[in-house]
Coordinates of C-alpha atoms in Angstrom, one line a residue:
Chain A
A1 CA 0.0 0.0 0.0
Q2 CA 1.1 3.5 -0.7
S3 CA 1.9 6.0 2.0
V4 CA 3.6 9.3 2.5
T5 CA 5.3 10.7 5.6
Q6 CA 6.5 14.3 6.0
L7 CA 9.0 14.8 8.8
G8 CA 8.1 17.9 10.8
S9 CA 4.6 19.3 10.9
H10 CA 6.0 22.8 11.3
V11 CA 9.3 24.3 10.0
S12 CA 10.6 27.8 10.6
V13 CA 13.3 29.4 8.6
S14 CA 14.7 32.9 8.4
E15 CA 14.2 35.0 5.3
G16 CA 17.0 34.2 2.9
A17 CA 17.8 30.8 4.4
L18 CA 17.6 27.4 2.8
V19 CA 14.2 25.7 2.8
L20 CA 14.2 22.0 3.2
L21 CA 10.9 20.1 3.5
R22 CA 11.1 16.3 3.9
C23 CA 9.0 13.7 2.2
N24 CA 9.4 9.9 2.2
Y25 CA 7.0 7.6 0.4
S26 CA 6.3 3.9 0.1
S27 CA 5.4 2.3 -3.2
S28 CA 5.8 -1.1 -4.7
V29 CA 6.2 0.2 -8.2
P30 CA 7.7 3.3 -9.7
P31 CA 5.8 6.2 -8.3
Y32 CA 4.5 9.6 -9.5
L33 CA 5.3 12.2 -6.8
F34 CA 3.9 15.6 -6.3
W35 CA 4.4 18.7 -4.1
Y36 CA 1.4 20.9 -3.6
V37 CA 1.3 24.2 -1.8
Q38 CA -1.6 25.8 0.1
Y39 CA -1.5 29.5 0.8
P40 CA -3.7 30.8 3.6
N41 CA -7.4 30.6 2.8
Q42 CA -6.8 29.0 -0.6
G43 CA -7.0 25.6 -2.2
L44 CA -3.9 23.6 -3.1
Q45 CA -1.9 24.2 -6.2
L46 CA 0.8 22.2 -7.9
L47 CA 4.4 23.2 -7.2
L48 CA 6.1 20.4 -9.1
K49 CA 5.7 16.8 -10.2
Y50 CA 8.0 13.8 -10.7
T51 CA 7.1 11.5 -13.6
S52 CA 10.4 9.5 -14.0
A53 CA 11.7 11.8 -16.8
A54 CA 14.4 13.3 -14.6
T55 CA 15.3 12.8 -10.9
L56 CA 15.7 16.6 -10.2
V57 CA 12.5 18.4 -10.8
K58 CA 12.1 22.1 -11.0
G59 CA 8.9 23.8 -10.0
I60 CA 7.4 27.2 -9.7
N61 CA 8.7 30.0 -7.4
G62 CA 12.2 28.6 -7.3
F63 CA 11.4 25.3 -5.7
E64 CA 12.9 22.0 -6.7
A65 CA 12.8 18.4 -5.5
E66 CA 15.1 15.4 -6.0
F67 CA 13.8 11.9 -6.4
K68 CA 16.0 9.4 -4.6
K69 CA 14.9 5.8 -5.1
S70 CA 17.4 4.3 -2.7
E71 CA 16.1 6.5 0.1
T72 CA 12.5 6.5 -1.1
S73 CA 12.6 10.3 -0.7
F74 CA 11.4 13.3 -2.5
H75 CA 12.5 16.3 -0.5
L76 CA 11.6 19.9 -1.4
T77 CA 14.2 22.6 -1.4
K78 CA 14.5 26.3 -2.1
P79 CA 17.9 28.1 -1.8
S80 CA 16.6 31.3 -0.3
A81 CA 13.3 31.6 1.6
H82 CA 11.0 34.6 0.9
M83 CA 8.2 35.8 3.1
S84 CA 5.7 34.8 0.5
D85 CA 6.7 31.2 0.8
A86 CA 4.9 30.9 4.2
A87 CA 2.3 28.2 3.5
E88 CA 1.3 24.6 4.0
Y89 CA 3.1 22.1 1.8
F90 CA 1.8 18.7 0.9
C91 CA 3.7 15.8 -0.6
A92 CA 1.6 13.2 -2.5
V93 CA 2.1 9.9 -4.3
T94 CA 0.3 7.8 -6.8
E95 CA 1.0 5.0 -9.4
T96 CA -0.1 4.6 -13.0
S97 CA -2.4 1.7 -12.0
Y98 CA -3.9 3.6 -9.1
D99 CA -7.0 5.6 -9.3
K100 CA -6.3 8.1 -6.5
V101 CA -3.6 10.1 -4.9
I102 CA -2.3 9.7 -1.4
F103 CA -1.4 12.9 0.4
G104 CA 1.0 13.4 3.3
P105 CA -0.1 15.2 6.5
G106 CA 1.5 18.4 5.4
T107 CA 4.3 20.7 6.7
S108 CA 3.5 24.3 7.7
L109 CA 6.4 26.6 6.7
S110 CA 6.9 29.9 8.6
V111 CA 9.4 32.5 7.3
I112 CA 10.9 34.8 9.9
P113 CA 12.0 38.3 8.8
Chain R
D1 CA -7.2 29.8 -16.8
V2 CA -8.5 26.6 -15.3
K3 CA -11.0 27.0 -12.6
V4 CA -12.6 24.9 -9.8
T5 CA -15.3 26.8 -7.8
Q6 CA -17.1 25.8 -4.7
S7 CA -20.5 27.1 -3.7
S8 CA -19.6 28.5 -0.3
R9 CA -16.4 29.5 1.4
Y10 CA -17.9 29.3 4.9
L11 CA -20.9 27.4 6.1
V12 CA -22.5 27.0 9.5
K13 CA -25.1 24.3 10.0
R14 CA -26.8 22.6 12.9
T15 CA -26.6 19.0 13.9
G16 CA -29.0 16.9 11.9
E17 CA -29.3 19.2 9.0
K18 CA -28.8 18.0 5.4
V19 CA -25.9 19.9 3.9
F20 CA -25.1 20.3 0.2
L21 CA -21.6 21.3 -1.0
E22 CA -21.3 22.0 -4.7
C23 CA -18.2 22.0 -6.9
V24 CA -18.0 23.1 -10.5
Q25 CA -15.0 22.8 -12.9
D26 CA -14.7 24.4 -16.3
M27 CA -11.9 22.3 -17.7
D28 CA -14.0 19.4 -19.1
H29 CA -12.2 17.1 -16.7
E30 CA -13.4 13.5 -16.3
N31 CA -12.3 12.9 -12.7
M32 CA -13.6 14.9 -9.7
F33 CA -12.8 14.4 -6.0
W34 CA -14.0 15.4 -2.6
Y35 CA -11.5 15.6 0.3
R36 CA -11.7 16.8 3.9
Q37 CA -8.7 18.5 5.4
D38 CA -8.0 18.4 9.1
P39 CA -4.9 19.6 11.0
G40 CA -2.2 16.9 11.2
L41 CA -4.2 14.5 9.0
G42 CA -3.6 16.1 5.6
L43 CA -6.2 15.4 2.9
R44 CA -8.4 12.4 3.2
L45 CA -10.5 11.3 0.2
I46 CA -14.2 11.0 0.8
Y47 CA -15.5 10.1 -2.7
F48 CA -14.4 10.5 -6.3
S49 CA -16.1 10.2 -9.6
Y50 CA -14.5 9.3 -13.0
D51 CA -17.6 9.9 -15.1
V52 CA -21.1 11.3 -15.0
K53 CA -23.3 9.2 -12.7
M54 CA -20.3 7.2 -11.6
K55 CA -18.9 7.3 -8.1
E56 CA -16.3 5.4 -6.0
K57 CA -15.9 5.5 -2.2
G58 CA -12.7 6.9 -0.9
D59 CA -11.1 6.4 2.4
I60 CA -13.7 8.0 4.7
P61 CA -17.1 7.8 2.9
E62 CA -19.2 7.2 6.1
G63 CA -21.8 9.9 6.6
Y64 CA -21.4 11.3 3.1
S65 CA -22.9 10.8 -0.3
V66 CA -22.2 12.3 -3.7
S67 CA -24.0 13.2 -6.9
R68 CA -22.6 13.8 -10.4
E69 CA -25.4 14.4 -12.9
K70 CA -23.4 16.6 -15.2
K71 CA -19.7 16.3 -16.1
E72 CA -18.8 19.7 -14.7
R73 CA -20.6 19.4 -11.3
F74 CA -19.9 17.2 -8.3
S75 CA -21.9 17.6 -5.2
L76 CA -21.1 16.3 -1.7
I77 CA -24.1 15.6 0.6
L78 CA -24.1 15.3 4.4
E79 CA -27.3 13.5 5.0
S80 CA -27.5 14.4 8.7
A81 CA -24.7 16.7 9.7
S82 CA -22.8 15.9 12.9
T83 CA -20.2 17.9 14.9
N84 CA -17.4 15.6 13.9
Q85 CA -18.0 16.6 10.3
T86 CA -16.8 20.1 11.1
S87 CA -13.8 20.5 8.7
M88 CA -12.4 22.1 5.6
Y89 CA -13.8 20.4 2.4
L90 CA -11.8 20.6 -0.8
C91 CA -13.0 19.7 -4.3
A92 CA -10.5 18.8 -7.0
S93 CA -10.5 17.6 -10.6
T94 CA -8.1 16.0 -13.0
F95 CA -8.3 15.4 -16.7
R96 CA -8.3 11.7 -16.7
L97 CA -5.6 9.9 -14.8
S98 CA -4.5 9.9 -11.1
T99 CA -1.1 10.9 -12.4
D100 CA -2.5 14.1 -13.9
T101 CA -2.3 17.4 -12.0
Q102 CA -5.1 17.9 -9.5
Y103 CA -6.8 21.3 -9.7
F104 CA -8.4 22.4 -6.4
G105 CA -11.2 24.7 -5.4
P106 CA -10.7 27.3 -2.7
G107 CA -12.4 25.1 -0.1
T108 CA -15.5 25.3 2.1
R109 CA -15.0 25.6 5.8
L110 CA -18.0 23.9 7.4
T111 CA -18.9 24.3 11.0
V112 CA -21.6 22.0 12.5
L113 CA -23.0 23.2 15.8

Protein backbone atom coordinates (compact mmCIF):
# COMPACT_ATOMS: atom_id res chain seq x y z
CA ALA A 1 0.00 0.00 0.00
CA GLN A 2 1.14 3.50 -0.71
CA SER A 3 1.88 5.97 2.04
CA VAL A 4 3.57 9.33 2.52
CA THR A 5 5.33 10.72 5.55
CA GLN A 6 6.47 14.29 6.03
CA LEU A 7 8.99 14.82 8.79
CA GLY A 8 8.15 17.93 10.77
CA SER A 9 4.61 19.25 10.92
CA HIS A 10 6.02 22.76 11.30
CA VAL A 11 9.25 24.25 9.97
CA SER A 12 10.56 27.76 10.60
CA VAL A 13 13.32 29.40 8.57
CA SER A 14 14.75 32.89 8.40
CA GLU A 15 14.19 34.96 5.31
CA GLY A 16 17.01 34.21 2.85
CA ALA A 17 17.82 30.84 4.43
CA LEU A 18 17.59 27.43 2.78
CA VAL A 19 14.21 25.75 2.82
CA LEU A 20 14.18 21.96 3.20
CA LEU A 21 10.91 20.08 3.55
CA ARG A 22 11.15 16.32 3.86
CA CYS A 23 8.99 13.68 2.19
CA ASN A 24 9.35 9.92 2.22
CA TYR A 25 7.05 7.56 0.41
CA SER A 26 6.35 3.88 0.14
CA SER A 27 5.36 2.34 -3.15
CA SER A 28 5.83 -1.09 -4.65
CA VAL A 29 6.15 0.22 -8.20
CA PRO A 30 7.69 3.34 -9.74
CA PRO A 31 5.76 6.22 -8.26
CA TYR A 32 4.51 9.56 -9.46
CA LEU A 33 5.27 12.17 -6.81
CA PHE A 34 3.88 15.64 -6.28
CA TRP A 35 4.41 18.66 -4.10
CA TYR A 36 1.40 20.92 -3.63
CA VAL A 37 1.30 24.24 -1.78
CA GLN A 38 -1.64 25.78 0.05
CA TYR A 39 -1.50 29.49 0.80
CA PRO A 40 -3.73 30.79 3.60
CA ASN A 41 -7.43 30.58 2.79
CA GLN A 42 -6.82 28.99 -0.59
CA GLY A 43 -6.99 25.58 -2.19
CA LEU A 44 -3.92 23.57 -3.11
CA GLN A 45 -1.88 24.25 -6.24
CA LEU A 46 0.81 22.19 -7.89
CA LEU A 47 4.42 23.16 -7.16
CA LEU A 48 6.09 20.35 -9.08
CA LYS A 49 5.67 16.77 -10.21
CA TYR A 50 8.02 13.81 -10.71
CA THR A 51 7.10 11.49 -13.57
CA SER A 52 10.36 9.52 -14.00
CA ALA A 53 11.69 11.77 -16.75
CA ALA A 54 14.40 13.33 -14.55
CA THR A 55 15.31 12.84 -10.91
CA LEU A 56 15.73 16.57 -10.24
CA VAL A 57 12.48 18.38 -10.82
CA LYS A 58 12.15 22.13 -10.96
CA GLY A 59 8.91 23.79 -10.01
CA ILE A 60 7.39 27.20 -9.65
CA ASN A 61 8.65 29.99 -7.39
CA GLY A 62 12.22 28.63 -7.29
CA PHE A 63 11.41 25.31 -5.65
CA GLU A 64 12.89 22.00 -6.70
CA ALA A 65 12.80 18.41 -5.50
CA GLU A 66 15.05 15.43 -6.02
CA PHE A 67 13.78 11.89 -6.39
CA LYS A 68 16.04 9.39 -4.60
CA LYS A 69 14.88 5.85 -5.14
CA SER A 70 17.38 4.31 -2.73
CA GLU A 71 16.12 6.55 0.07
CA THR A 72 12.47 6.54 -1.08
CA SER A 73 12.57 10.29 -0.65
CA PHE A 74 11.37 13.34 -2.54
CA HIS A 75 12.53 16.31 -0.46
CA LEU A 76 11.57 19.86 -1.45
CA THR A 77 14.17 22.62 -1.39
CA LYS A 78 14.54 26.31 -2.14
CA PRO A 79 17.91 28.07 -1.81
CA SER A 80 16.58 31.29 -0.31
CA ALA A 81 13.29 31.63 1.55
CA HIS A 82 10.99 34.55 0.90
CA MET A 83 8.23 35.82 3.14
CA SER A 84 5.70 34.84 0.49
CA ASP A 85 6.74 31.17 0.85
CA ALA A 86 4.89 30.91 4.16
CA ALA A 87 2.26 28.24 3.48
CA GLU A 88 1.30 24.60 4.01
CA TYR A 89 3.13 22.11 1.82
CA PHE A 90 1.83 18.66 0.93
CA CYS A 91 3.72 15.77 -0.60
CA ALA A 92 1.64 13.22 -2.51
CA VAL A 93 2.15 9.89 -4.29
CA THR A 94 0.31 7.79 -6.83
CA GLU A 95 0.98 5.04 -9.38
CA THR A 96 -0.12 4.60 -12.98
CA SER A 97 -2.36 1.70 -12.04
CA TYR A 98 -3.90 3.57 -9.14
CA ASP A 99 -7.05 5.64 -9.31
CA LYS A 100 -6.32 8.09 -6.49
CA VAL A 101 -3.57 10.14 -4.91
CA ILE A 102 -2.29 9.69 -1.35
CA PHE A 103 -1.40 12.92 0.44
CA GLY A 104 0.98 13.36 3.33
CA PRO A 105 -0.07 15.17 6.53
CA GLY A 106 1.50 18.44 5.43
CA THR A 107 4.25 20.73 6.69
CA SER A 108 3.53 24.28 7.69
CA LEU A 109 6.38 26.62 6.70
CA SER A 110 6.94 29.87 8.57
CA VAL A 111 9.42 32.46 7.32
CA ILE A 112 10.90 34.78 9.94
CA PRO A 113 11.96 38.26 8.82
CA ASP B 1 -7.15 29.80 -16.84
CA VAL B 2 -8.46 26.62 -15.26
CA LYS B 3 -11.00 27.01 -12.56
CA VAL B 4 -12.65 24.95 -9.84
CA THR B 5 -15.28 26.76 -7.84
CA GLN B 6 -17.07 25.76 -4.66
CA SER B 7 -20.49 27.06 -3.72
CA SER B 8 -19.56 28.49 -0.31
CA ARG B 9 -16.36 29.55 1.44
CA TYR B 10 -17.89 29.34 4.91
CA LEU B 11 -20.93 27.43 6.08
CA VAL B 12 -22.50 27.02 9.52
CA LYS B 13 -25.09 24.30 10.02
CA ARG B 14 -26.81 22.62 12.93
CA THR B 15 -26.57 18.99 13.93
CA GLY B 16 -29.00 16.85 11.94
CA GLU B 17 -29.32 19.24 9.01
CA LYS B 18 -28.84 18.03 5.45
CA VAL B 19 -25.92 19.85 3.88
CA PHE B 20 -25.06 20.27 0.20
CA LEU B 21 -21.60 21.30 -0.97
CA GLU B 22 -21.28 21.96 -4.67
CA CYS B 23 -18.23 22.00 -6.90
CA VAL B 24 -18.00 23.11 -10.52
CA GLN B 25 -15.05 22.81 -12.90
CA ASP B 26 -14.74 24.45 -16.29
CA MET B 27 -11.94 22.30 -17.72
CA ASP B 28 -13.97 19.38 -19.12
CA HIS B 29 -12.18 17.09 -16.66
CA GLU B 30 -13.38 13.54 -16.30
CA ASN B 31 -12.35 12.95 -12.68
CA MET B 32 -13.58 14.86 -9.67
CA PHE B 33 -12.77 14.39 -5.99
CA TRP B 34 -13.99 15.45 -2.57
CA TYR B 35 -11.49 15.62 0.29
CA ARG B 36 -11.69 16.76 3.85
CA GLN B 37 -8.71 18.50 5.40
CA ASP B 38 -8.01 18.36 9.13
CA PRO B 39 -4.91 19.58 10.97
CA GLY B 40 -2.24 16.90 11.21
CA LEU B 41 -4.17 14.51 8.99
CA GLY B 42 -3.59 16.07 5.59
CA LEU B 43 -6.20 15.44 2.92
CA ARG B 44 -8.43 12.41 3.19
CA LEU B 45 -10.46 11.26 0.21
CA ILE B 46 -14.20 11.02 0.80
CA TYR B 47 -15.51 10.12 -2.68
CA PHE B 48 -14.44 10.46 -6.26
CA SER B 49 -16.08 10.22 -9.64
CA TYR B 50 -14.52 9.27 -12.97
CA ASP B 51 -17.59 9.89 -15.11
CA VAL B 52 -21.11 11.26 -15.01
CA LYS B 53 -23.31 9.22 -12.66
CA MET B 54 -20.28 7.16 -11.58
CA LYS B 55 -18.86 7.31 -8.06
CA GLU B 56 -16.35 5.45 -5.96
CA LYS B 57 -15.86 5.47 -2.21
CA GLY B 58 -12.67 6.94 -0.92
CA ASP B 59 -11.07 6.35 2.45
CA ILE B 60 -13.71 7.98 4.66
CA PRO B 61 -17.12 7.80 2.95
CA GLU B 62 -19.22 7.18 6.07
CA GLY B 63 -21.81 9.89 6.65
CA TYR B 64 -21.42 11.30 3.14
CA SER B 65 -22.91 10.76 -0.30
CA VAL B 66 -22.22 12.34 -3.68
CA SER B 67 -23.96 13.16 -6.90
CA ARG B 68 -22.63 13.78 -10.38
CA GLU B 69 -25.43 14.43 -12.86
CA LYS B 70 -23.35 16.61 -15.17
CA LYS B 71 -19.70 16.33 -16.07
CA GLU B 72 -18.77 19.73 -14.67
CA ARG B 73 -20.58 19.43 -11.34
CA PHE B 74 -19.87 17.20 -8.33
CA SER B 75 -21.91 17.55 -5.17
CA LEU B 76 -21.11 16.33 -1.67
CA ILE B 77 -24.06 15.63 0.61
CA LEU B 78 -24.06 15.28 4.36
CA GLU B 79 -27.33 13.48 4.99
CA SER B 80 -27.45 14.39 8.69
CA ALA B 81 -24.65 16.67 9.75
CA SER B 82 -22.77 15.88 12.93
CA THR B 83 -20.23 17.89 14.90
CA ASN B 84 -17.40 15.55 13.87
CA GLN B 85 -17.97 16.64 10.28
CA THR B 86 -16.77 20.13 11.10
CA SER B 87 -13.85 20.49 8.72
CA MET B 88 -12.43 22.09 5.58
CA TYR B 89 -13.81 20.44 2.44
CA LEU B 90 -11.82 20.61 -0.78
CA CYS B 91 -12.97 19.71 -4.25
CA ALA B 92 -10.51 18.81 -7.00
CA SER B 93 -10.54 17.64 -10.59
CA THR B 94 -8.12 15.96 -13.00
CA PHE B 95 -8.27 15.44 -16.74
CA ARG B 96 -8.32 11.65 -16.69
CA LEU B 97 -5.58 9.88 -14.75
CA SER B 98 -4.48 9.88 -11.14
CA THR B 99 -1.05 10.94 -12.43
CA ASP B 100 -2.49 14.13 -13.90
CA THR B 101 -2.29 17.36 -11.96
CA GLN B 102 -5.14 17.93 -9.54
CA TYR B 103 -6.82 21.33 -9.67
CA PHE B 104 -8.37 22.40 -6.41
CA GLY B 105 -11.17 24.71 -5.45
CA PRO B 106 -10.70 27.26 -2.65
CA GLY B 107 -12.38 25.06 -0.06
CA THR B 108 -15.49 25.27 2.10
CA ARG B 109 -15.01 25.59 5.84
CA LEU B 110 -18.00 23.86 7.39
CA THR B 111 -18.91 24.27 11.04
CA VAL B 112 -21.59 22.01 12.50
CA LEU B 113 -23.01 23.25 15.79
